[in-house]
Amino acid sequence: MAEVLVLVEHADGEPKKVTGELLTLARTLGEPSAVFAGAPGTYAKAKPYLAEFGAAKVYVVESDDVAGYVGAPVAEVLAKLVGEASPTAVLIAATADSREVAARTAAKTESGLIWDATAVSPELVATQGIFGGSTIVNSKVTKGTPVIVVRPNSTAPVAAPSTPAEAQVDITISDVAKGAKIVDRVAEAKSGRPDLTEAQVVVSGGRGLGAAEHFTLVEKLADTLGAAVGASRAATDAGWYPHQNQVGQTGKTVSPQLYIAVGISGAIQHRAGMQTSKTIVAINKDPEAPIFEFADYGLVGDLFNVVPQLTDEVEKRKG
Ligand code: FAD
């Protein structure tokens, strides 16, 4: 069976949930080979997780040359492996850092790239949203080794314990690839809430909230549901919520089981970042708001009445 390369998404060796999702998906396409690229000494933390989710093989590069620079060194690693292992496909998570790696890998290997896939069939037909997520198409790469960028939360991670073979990748990262050095990493303030891009439930607030302090309504509902908090660009541009919580074309892409939009009109740029959520609930006082055209459930009403009631009701039902 041909290999399917999966780029391991991790923070200092701690794998992100999306890695389990990609390995689960890879198992349906071929033999999953994880590619771990990180700083020296970080692989040991990822190893048990990769075995738990069924990696048949792990390619390991532990070097400051891959961990200390933006995107390009990891793309060099993947391009080398594509040349040597001739995989059926390369799966990469749709996260800010890895998107860059994907684009560079596709360019280096002269291969087709599919963006924002939410499903991939065994025939490597990928389902993706285009035109800001307003249209869903099925696409297949016809040139080179398909590089497929997959949205987090598209596949439920299923464990399938394995004993992966390990191969150290012998590579010297080029000087060109070391053009953009990471000089500092600033940890986001800990909110205790799940990571926005990986959360099963997201509650987002928009301009309809009217002021920064009204985001507490959104936060309370989110905390009752164990959700992450998102925001529209209108809200982040107004300084009501941090930019790293922005959902949309120029913000983060989310794909939770449940997305609740509070006081958000549903502009195409916002939709681009949340369209593939499994169930979308919109709370808006304007019955003509565009968000009702693609929401699964619409609540027409004043958010200042609706959201506290909804929060109380969820709290009651939790018992
Ligand atoms: P509005 O469009 O102003 O909507 C507010 C909504 O709140 C209205 O529908 C109103 O009926 C409702 N409302 C008001 N008061 C209440 C109340 N009391 N109760 C209930 N409902 C109420 N936007 C993003 O979100 N993410 C992006 O990544 C993004 N990228 C962009 C990139 C580009 C290049 C451009 C040009 C724009 C981008 N935008 C993005 C901006 C986007 O076009 C919209 O302007 C933005 O999404 C609007 O945010 P909003 O829905 O919060 O505000």
Coordinates of C-alpha atoms and ligand atoms in Angstrom, one line a residue:
M1 CA 0.0 0.0 0.0
A2 CA 1.3 3.4 -0.9
E3 CA 2.2 5.9 1.8
V4 CA 0.2 8.9 2.7
L5 CA 2.3 11.6 4.4
V6 CA 0.7 13.5 7.3
L7 CA 2.5 16.6 8.6
V8 CA 2.3 16.4 12.4
E9 CA 0.8 19.6 13.9
H10 CA 2.3 20.2 17.3
A11 CA 3.3 22.7 19.9
D12 CA 6.8 21.9 21.1
G13 CA 6.2 18.2 20.5
E14 CA 2.7 18.2 22.0
P15 CA 0.5 17.0 19.1
K16 CA -2.7 18.9 18.3
K17 CA -5.9 17.1 18.0
V18 CA -6.0 17.7 14.2
T19 CA -3.0 15.3 13.9
G20 CA -5.2 12.4 15.1
E21 CA -7.8 13.5 12.6
L22 CA -5.4 13.6 9.7
L23 CA -3.9 10.1 10.6
T24 CA -7.5 8.7 10.8
L25 CA -8.2 10.1 7.4
A26 CA -4.9 8.9 6.0
R27 CA -5.7 5.4 7.1
T28 CA -8.6 5.4 4.6
L29 CA -6.3 6.5 1.8
G30 CA -3.2 4.3 2.2
E31 CA -0.5 3.7 4.7
P32 CA -0.2 6.6 7.1
S33 CA 3.3 8.0 7.5
A34 CA 3.6 10.9 10.0
V35 CA 6.2 13.6 9.4
F36 CA 7.5 15.1 12.6
A37 CA 9.6 18.3 12.2
G38 CA 10.5 20.1 15.5
A39 CA 13.2 21.4 17.8
P40 CA 15.7 18.9 19.2
G41 CA 14.3 16.8 22.0
T42 CA 10.6 17.4 21.1
Y43 CA 9.8 14.2 19.2
A44 CA 9.6 12.0 22.3
K45 CA 6.5 13.9 23.4
A46 CA 4.7 13.2 20.1
K47 CA 5.7 9.6 19.7
P48 CA 3.0 7.9 21.8
Y49 CA 0.3 9.9 20.2
L50 CA 1.4 9.0 16.7
A51 CA 1.4 5.3 17.7
E52 CA -2.1 5.7 19.2
F53 CA -3.5 7.0 16.0
G54 CA -2.0 4.4 13.8
A55 CA 1.0 5.9 12.1
A56 CA 2.8 3.0 10.3
K57 CA 6.0 5.0 10.0
V58 CA 7.3 8.3 11.4
Y59 CA 9.8 10.4 9.6
V60 CA 11.6 12.5 12.1
V61 CA 13.6 15.7 11.8
E62 CA 14.6 17.3 15.1
S63 CA 16.6 20.5 14.3
D64 CA 16.6 24.2 15.2
D65 CA 16.8 24.7 11.4
V66 CA 13.3 23.4 11.0
A67 CA 11.8 24.8 14.3
G68 CA 13.4 28.2 14.2
Y69 CA 12.2 29.5 10.8
V70 CA 8.9 30.2 9.2
G71 CA 7.4 27.5 6.8
A72 CA 10.1 27.0 4.2
P73 CA 12.3 24.5 6.0
V74 CA 9.4 22.1 6.7
A75 CA 8.4 22.4 3.0
E76 CA 11.9 21.3 2.1
V77 CA 11.6 18.3 4.3
L78 CA 8.2 17.3 2.8
A79 CA 9.5 17.9 -0.8
K80 CA 12.4 15.6 -0.1
L81 CA 10.1 12.9 1.3
V82 CA 7.7 13.3 -1.7
G83 CA 10.7 12.7 -4.0
E84 CA 12.0 9.7 -2.0
A85 CA 8.8 7.9 -0.8
S86 CA 6.5 8.7 -3.8
P87 CA 3.4 9.0 -1.5
T88 CA -0.2 8.9 -2.8
A89 CA -0.9 12.3 -1.1
V90 CA 0.3 14.7 1.5
L91 CA -2.2 15.8 4.2
I92 CA -1.6 19.1 6.0
A93 CA -3.8 20.8 8.6
A94 CA -5.5 24.1 7.6
T95 CA -3.7 26.1 10.3
A96 CA -2.0 29.4 9.8
D97 CA 1.6 28.0 9.8
S98 CA 0.9 24.8 7.9
R99 CA -1.0 26.5 5.1
E100 CA 2.3 28.2 4.2
V101 CA 4.1 24.9 4.3
A102 CA 1.5 23.3 2.1
A103 CA 1.7 26.0 -0.6
R104 CA 5.5 25.8 -0.6
T105 CA 5.5 22.0 -0.8
A106 CA 3.1 22.0 -3.7
A107 CA 5.2 24.6 -5.6
K108 CA 8.5 22.7 -4.9
T109 CA 7.1 19.4 -6.0
E110 CA 5.1 20.9 -9.0
S111 CA 2.0 19.4 -7.6
G112 CA -1.6 20.4 -7.4
L113 CA -2.9 21.8 -4.1
I114 CA -6.4 21.5 -2.7
W115 CA -7.3 24.0 0.0
D116 CA -9.7 23.7 2.9
A117 CA -10.9 20.1 2.2
T118 CA -13.6 18.9 4.6
A119 CA -13.5 15.3 3.2
V120 CA -11.3 13.2 1.0
S121 CA -12.5 10.0 -0.7
P122 CA -10.3 6.9 -1.1
E123 CA -10.0 8.0 -4.8
L124 CA -8.5 11.3 -3.5
V125 CA -11.5 13.4 -4.5
A126 CA -11.6 16.2 -2.0
T127 CA -14.6 18.2 -1.0
Q128 CA -13.9 21.9 -0.5
G129 CA -15.7 25.2 -0.2
I130 CA -14.8 27.8 -2.8
F131 CA -15.7 31.5 -3.4
G132 CA -15.5 32.2 0.3
G133 CA -17.2 28.9 1.2
S134 CA -20.4 29.8 -0.7
T135 CA -20.0 26.9 -3.1
I136 CA -19.0 23.3 -2.3
V137 CA -17.1 21.4 -5.0
N138 CA -15.4 18.1 -5.4
S139 CA -11.9 18.3 -6.8
K140 CA -9.1 16.0 -7.7
V141 CA -5.4 16.8 -8.3
T142 CA -4.2 15.7 -11.7
K143 CA -0.6 16.8 -11.5
G144 CA 2.1 15.6 -9.2
T145 CA 1.5 14.4 -5.6
P146 CA -1.8 15.8 -4.3
V147 CA -1.1 18.2 -1.4
I148 CA -4.4 18.4 0.5
V149 CA -5.0 21.0 3.2
V150 CA -7.7 19.7 5.5
R151 CA -9.8 21.7 7.9
P152 CA -9.6 20.8 11.6
N153 CA -12.7 18.9 12.9
S154 CA -13.5 17.4 9.4
T155 CA -12.8 13.9 10.6
A156 CA -13.4 12.4 14.0
P157 CA -10.1 11.1 15.4
V158 CA -10.2 7.3 16.0
A159 CA -7.4 5.5 17.7
A160 CA -5.9 2.5 16.0
P161 CA -2.7 1.6 18.0
S162 CA 0.4 0.7 16.0
T163 CA 4.1 0.3 16.5
P164 CA 5.5 2.8 13.9
A165 CA 8.8 2.3 12.2
E166 CA 11.0 5.4 12.6
A167 CA 13.2 7.0 10.0
Q168 CA 15.5 10.0 10.7
V169 CA 15.4 12.3 7.7
D170 CA 18.9 13.3 6.6
I171 CA 18.5 16.8 5.3
T172 CA 20.5 20.0 5.3
I173 CA 18.1 22.9 5.2
S174 CA 19.1 25.5 2.5
D175 CA 20.1 29.0 3.4
V176 CA 17.2 30.3 1.2
A177 CA 14.7 28.4 3.3
K178 CA 16.1 30.1 6.4
G179 CA 15.1 33.5 5.2
A180 CA 12.5 34.2 7.9
K181 CA 13.7 33.5 11.4
I182 CA 11.3 33.2 14.3
V183 CA 12.7 35.7 16.9
D184 CA 10.0 35.4 19.6
R185 CA 6.9 33.4 20.4
V186 CA 4.2 35.1 22.5
A187 CA 1.8 32.7 24.2
E188 CA -1.8 33.8 24.0
A189 CA -3.4 34.7 27.4
K190 CA -4.8 31.5 28.8
S191 CA -8.6 31.7 28.8
G192 CA -9.2 28.2 30.0
R193 CA -11.4 27.8 26.9
P194 CA -10.7 25.3 24.0
D195 CA -8.5 26.3 21.1
L196 CA -10.7 28.2 18.6
T197 CA -9.7 26.2 15.6
E198 CA -10.2 22.8 17.3
A199 CA -13.3 23.5 19.4
Q200 CA -16.4 21.4 19.0
V201 CA -18.5 24.4 19.9
V202 CA -17.8 28.1 19.0
V203 CA -19.9 31.1 20.1
S204 CA -19.0 34.2 18.2
G205 CA -20.0 37.8 18.7
G206 CA -20.3 40.7 16.2
R207 CA -21.1 44.3 15.9
G208 CA -24.6 43.7 17.2
L209 CA -23.1 43.5 20.7
G210 CA -22.5 47.2 20.6
A211 CA -19.6 47.4 23.1
A212 CA -16.6 45.4 24.3
E213 CA -18.1 44.8 27.7
H214 CA -21.1 43.1 26.2
F215 CA -18.8 40.3 25.1
T216 CA -19.3 38.9 28.6
L217 CA -22.7 37.7 27.3
V218 CA -21.0 35.7 24.6
E219 CA -18.4 34.4 27.1
K220 CA -21.0 33.3 29.6
L221 CA -22.9 31.3 26.9
A222 CA -19.6 29.9 25.6
D223 CA -18.5 28.8 29.1
T224 CA -21.9 27.1 29.8
L225 CA -21.4 25.1 26.6
G226 CA -17.6 24.5 27.1
A227 CA -17.1 26.5 23.9
A228 CA -14.4 28.7 22.4
V229 CA -15.2 32.4 21.7
G230 CA -14.9 33.9 18.3
A231 CA -15.6 37.3 16.9
S232 CA -16.4 39.0 13.6
R233 CA -13.9 41.4 12.1
A234 CA -16.2 44.3 12.9
A235 CA -15.9 43.4 16.6
T236 CA -12.1 42.8 16.5
D237 CA -11.5 46.0 14.4
A238 CA -13.5 47.9 17.0
G239 CA -11.1 46.6 19.7
W240 CA -13.9 44.8 21.5
Y241 CA -12.2 41.4 21.3
P242 CA -8.6 40.2 20.4
H243 CA -7.7 39.8 16.7
Q244 CA -6.6 36.3 17.3
N245 CA -10.2 35.4 17.9
Q246 CA -11.4 36.7 14.6
V247 CA -13.2 34.1 12.4
G248 CA -13.3 34.5 8.7
Q249 CA -11.4 35.0 5.5
T250 CA -8.7 37.1 7.2
G251 CA -9.1 35.5 10.5
K252 CA -9.3 31.9 11.7
T253 CA -11.1 29.0 10.0
V254 CA -13.4 27.0 12.3
S255 CA -15.4 23.9 11.6
P256 CA -17.1 23.0 14.9
Q257 CA -20.1 20.7 15.5
L258 CA -22.0 23.8 16.6
Y259 CA -21.4 27.5 15.7
I260 CA -23.5 30.2 17.4
A261 CA -23.3 33.6 15.8
V262 CA -24.5 36.4 18.0
G263 CA -25.2 39.8 16.4
I264 CA -23.3 38.9 13.2
S265 CA -24.8 39.7 9.8
G266 CA -23.2 36.9 7.9
A267 CA -21.0 38.8 5.4
I268 CA -19.2 36.5 2.9
Q269 CA -15.9 37.1 4.5
H270 CA -17.2 35.9 7.8
R271 CA -19.0 33.0 6.2
A272 CA -15.7 31.9 4.6
G273 CA -14.3 31.0 8.1
M274 CA -17.3 29.1 9.5
Q275 CA -19.4 27.8 6.6
T276 CA -18.4 24.2 7.2
S277 CA -19.6 24.2 10.8
K278 CA -22.0 21.2 11.2
T279 CA -24.8 23.2 12.8
I280 CA -25.1 27.0 12.6
V281 CA -27.3 28.9 14.9
A282 CA -27.8 32.6 14.3
I283 CA -29.2 35.2 16.7
N284 CA -30.0 38.4 15.0
K285 CA -32.8 41.0 15.4
D286 CA -33.0 41.6 11.6
P287 CA -35.0 38.8 9.9
E288 CA -33.4 39.9 6.6
A289 CA -29.9 39.4 7.9
P290 CA -27.9 37.3 5.3
I291 CA -26.8 34.9 8.0
F292 CA -30.3 33.4 8.1
E293 CA -29.8 32.2 4.5
F294 CA -27.2 29.6 5.6
A295 CA -28.0 29.1 9.3
D296 CA -29.6 25.8 10.3
Y297 CA -31.5 27.5 13.1
G298 CA -32.3 31.2 13.2
L299 CA -33.5 33.1 16.3
V300 CA -34.9 36.5 15.3
G301 CA -34.7 38.7 18.4
D302 CA -32.7 41.1 20.5
L303 CA -29.5 39.4 21.6
F304 CA -29.7 41.1 25.0
N305 CA -32.9 39.2 25.7
V306 CA -32.1 36.0 23.8
V307 CA -28.6 35.2 25.0
P308 CA -29.1 35.4 28.8
Q309 CA -32.2 33.2 28.4
L310 CA -30.4 30.7 26.3
T311 CA -27.5 30.6 28.8
D312 CA -29.9 30.1 31.7
E313 CA -31.7 27.3 29.8
V314 CA -28.5 25.5 28.9
E315 CA -27.4 25.8 32.5
K316 CA -30.7 24.4 33.8
R317 CA -30.6 21.5 31.5
K318 CA -27.0 20.6 32.5
G319 CA -28.6 20.1 35.9
Ligands
FAD1 P1 -22.5 43.9 10.8 O1 -22.4 43.5 9.4 O2 -22.6 45.3 11.2 O3 -23.7 43.1 11.5 C1 -24.2 43.3 12.8 C2 -25.4 42.5 12.9 O4 -25.9 42.6 14.3 C3 -26.6 43.0 12.0 O5 -27.0 41.9 11.2 C4 -27.6 43.4 13.0 O6 -29.0 43.1 12.6 C5 -27.3 42.6 14.2 N1 -27.7 43.3 15.5 C6 -27.5 44.6 15.9 N2 -28.0 44.7 17.1 C7 -28.5 43.6 17.5 C8 -29.2 43.1 18.7 N3 -29.4 43.9 19.7 N4 -29.6 41.8 18.8 C9 -29.4 41.0 17.7 N5 -28.8 41.3 16.6 C10 -28.4 42.6 16.5 N6 -15.3 39.9 8.5 C11 -15.2 38.8 9.4 O7 -16.0 38.6 10.3 N7 -14.1 38.0 9.3 C12 -13.1 38.2 8.4 O8 -12.1 37.5 8.4 C13 -13.3 39.3 7.5 N8 -12.3 39.5 6.5 C14 -12.6 40.5 5.6 C15 -11.7 40.7 4.5 C16 -11.9 41.7 3.6 C17 -10.9 41.8 2.5 C18 -13.0 42.5 3.7 C19 -13.3 43.6 2.7 C20 -13.9 42.4 4.8 C21 -13.7 41.4 5.7 N9 -14.6 41.2 6.8 C22 -14.4 40.1 7.6 C23 -15.6 42.2 7.1 C24 -17.0 41.8 6.6 O9 -17.2 42.2 5.3 C25 -18.1 42.4 7.5 O10 -17.9 43.8 7.5 C26 -18.1 41.9 8.9 O11 -18.1 40.5 9.0 C27 -19.3 42.4 9.6 O12 -19.3 42.1 11.0 P2 -20.6 41.9 11.8 O13 -21.5 40.9 11.2 O14 -20.2 41.8 13.2 O15 -21.2 43.4 11.7

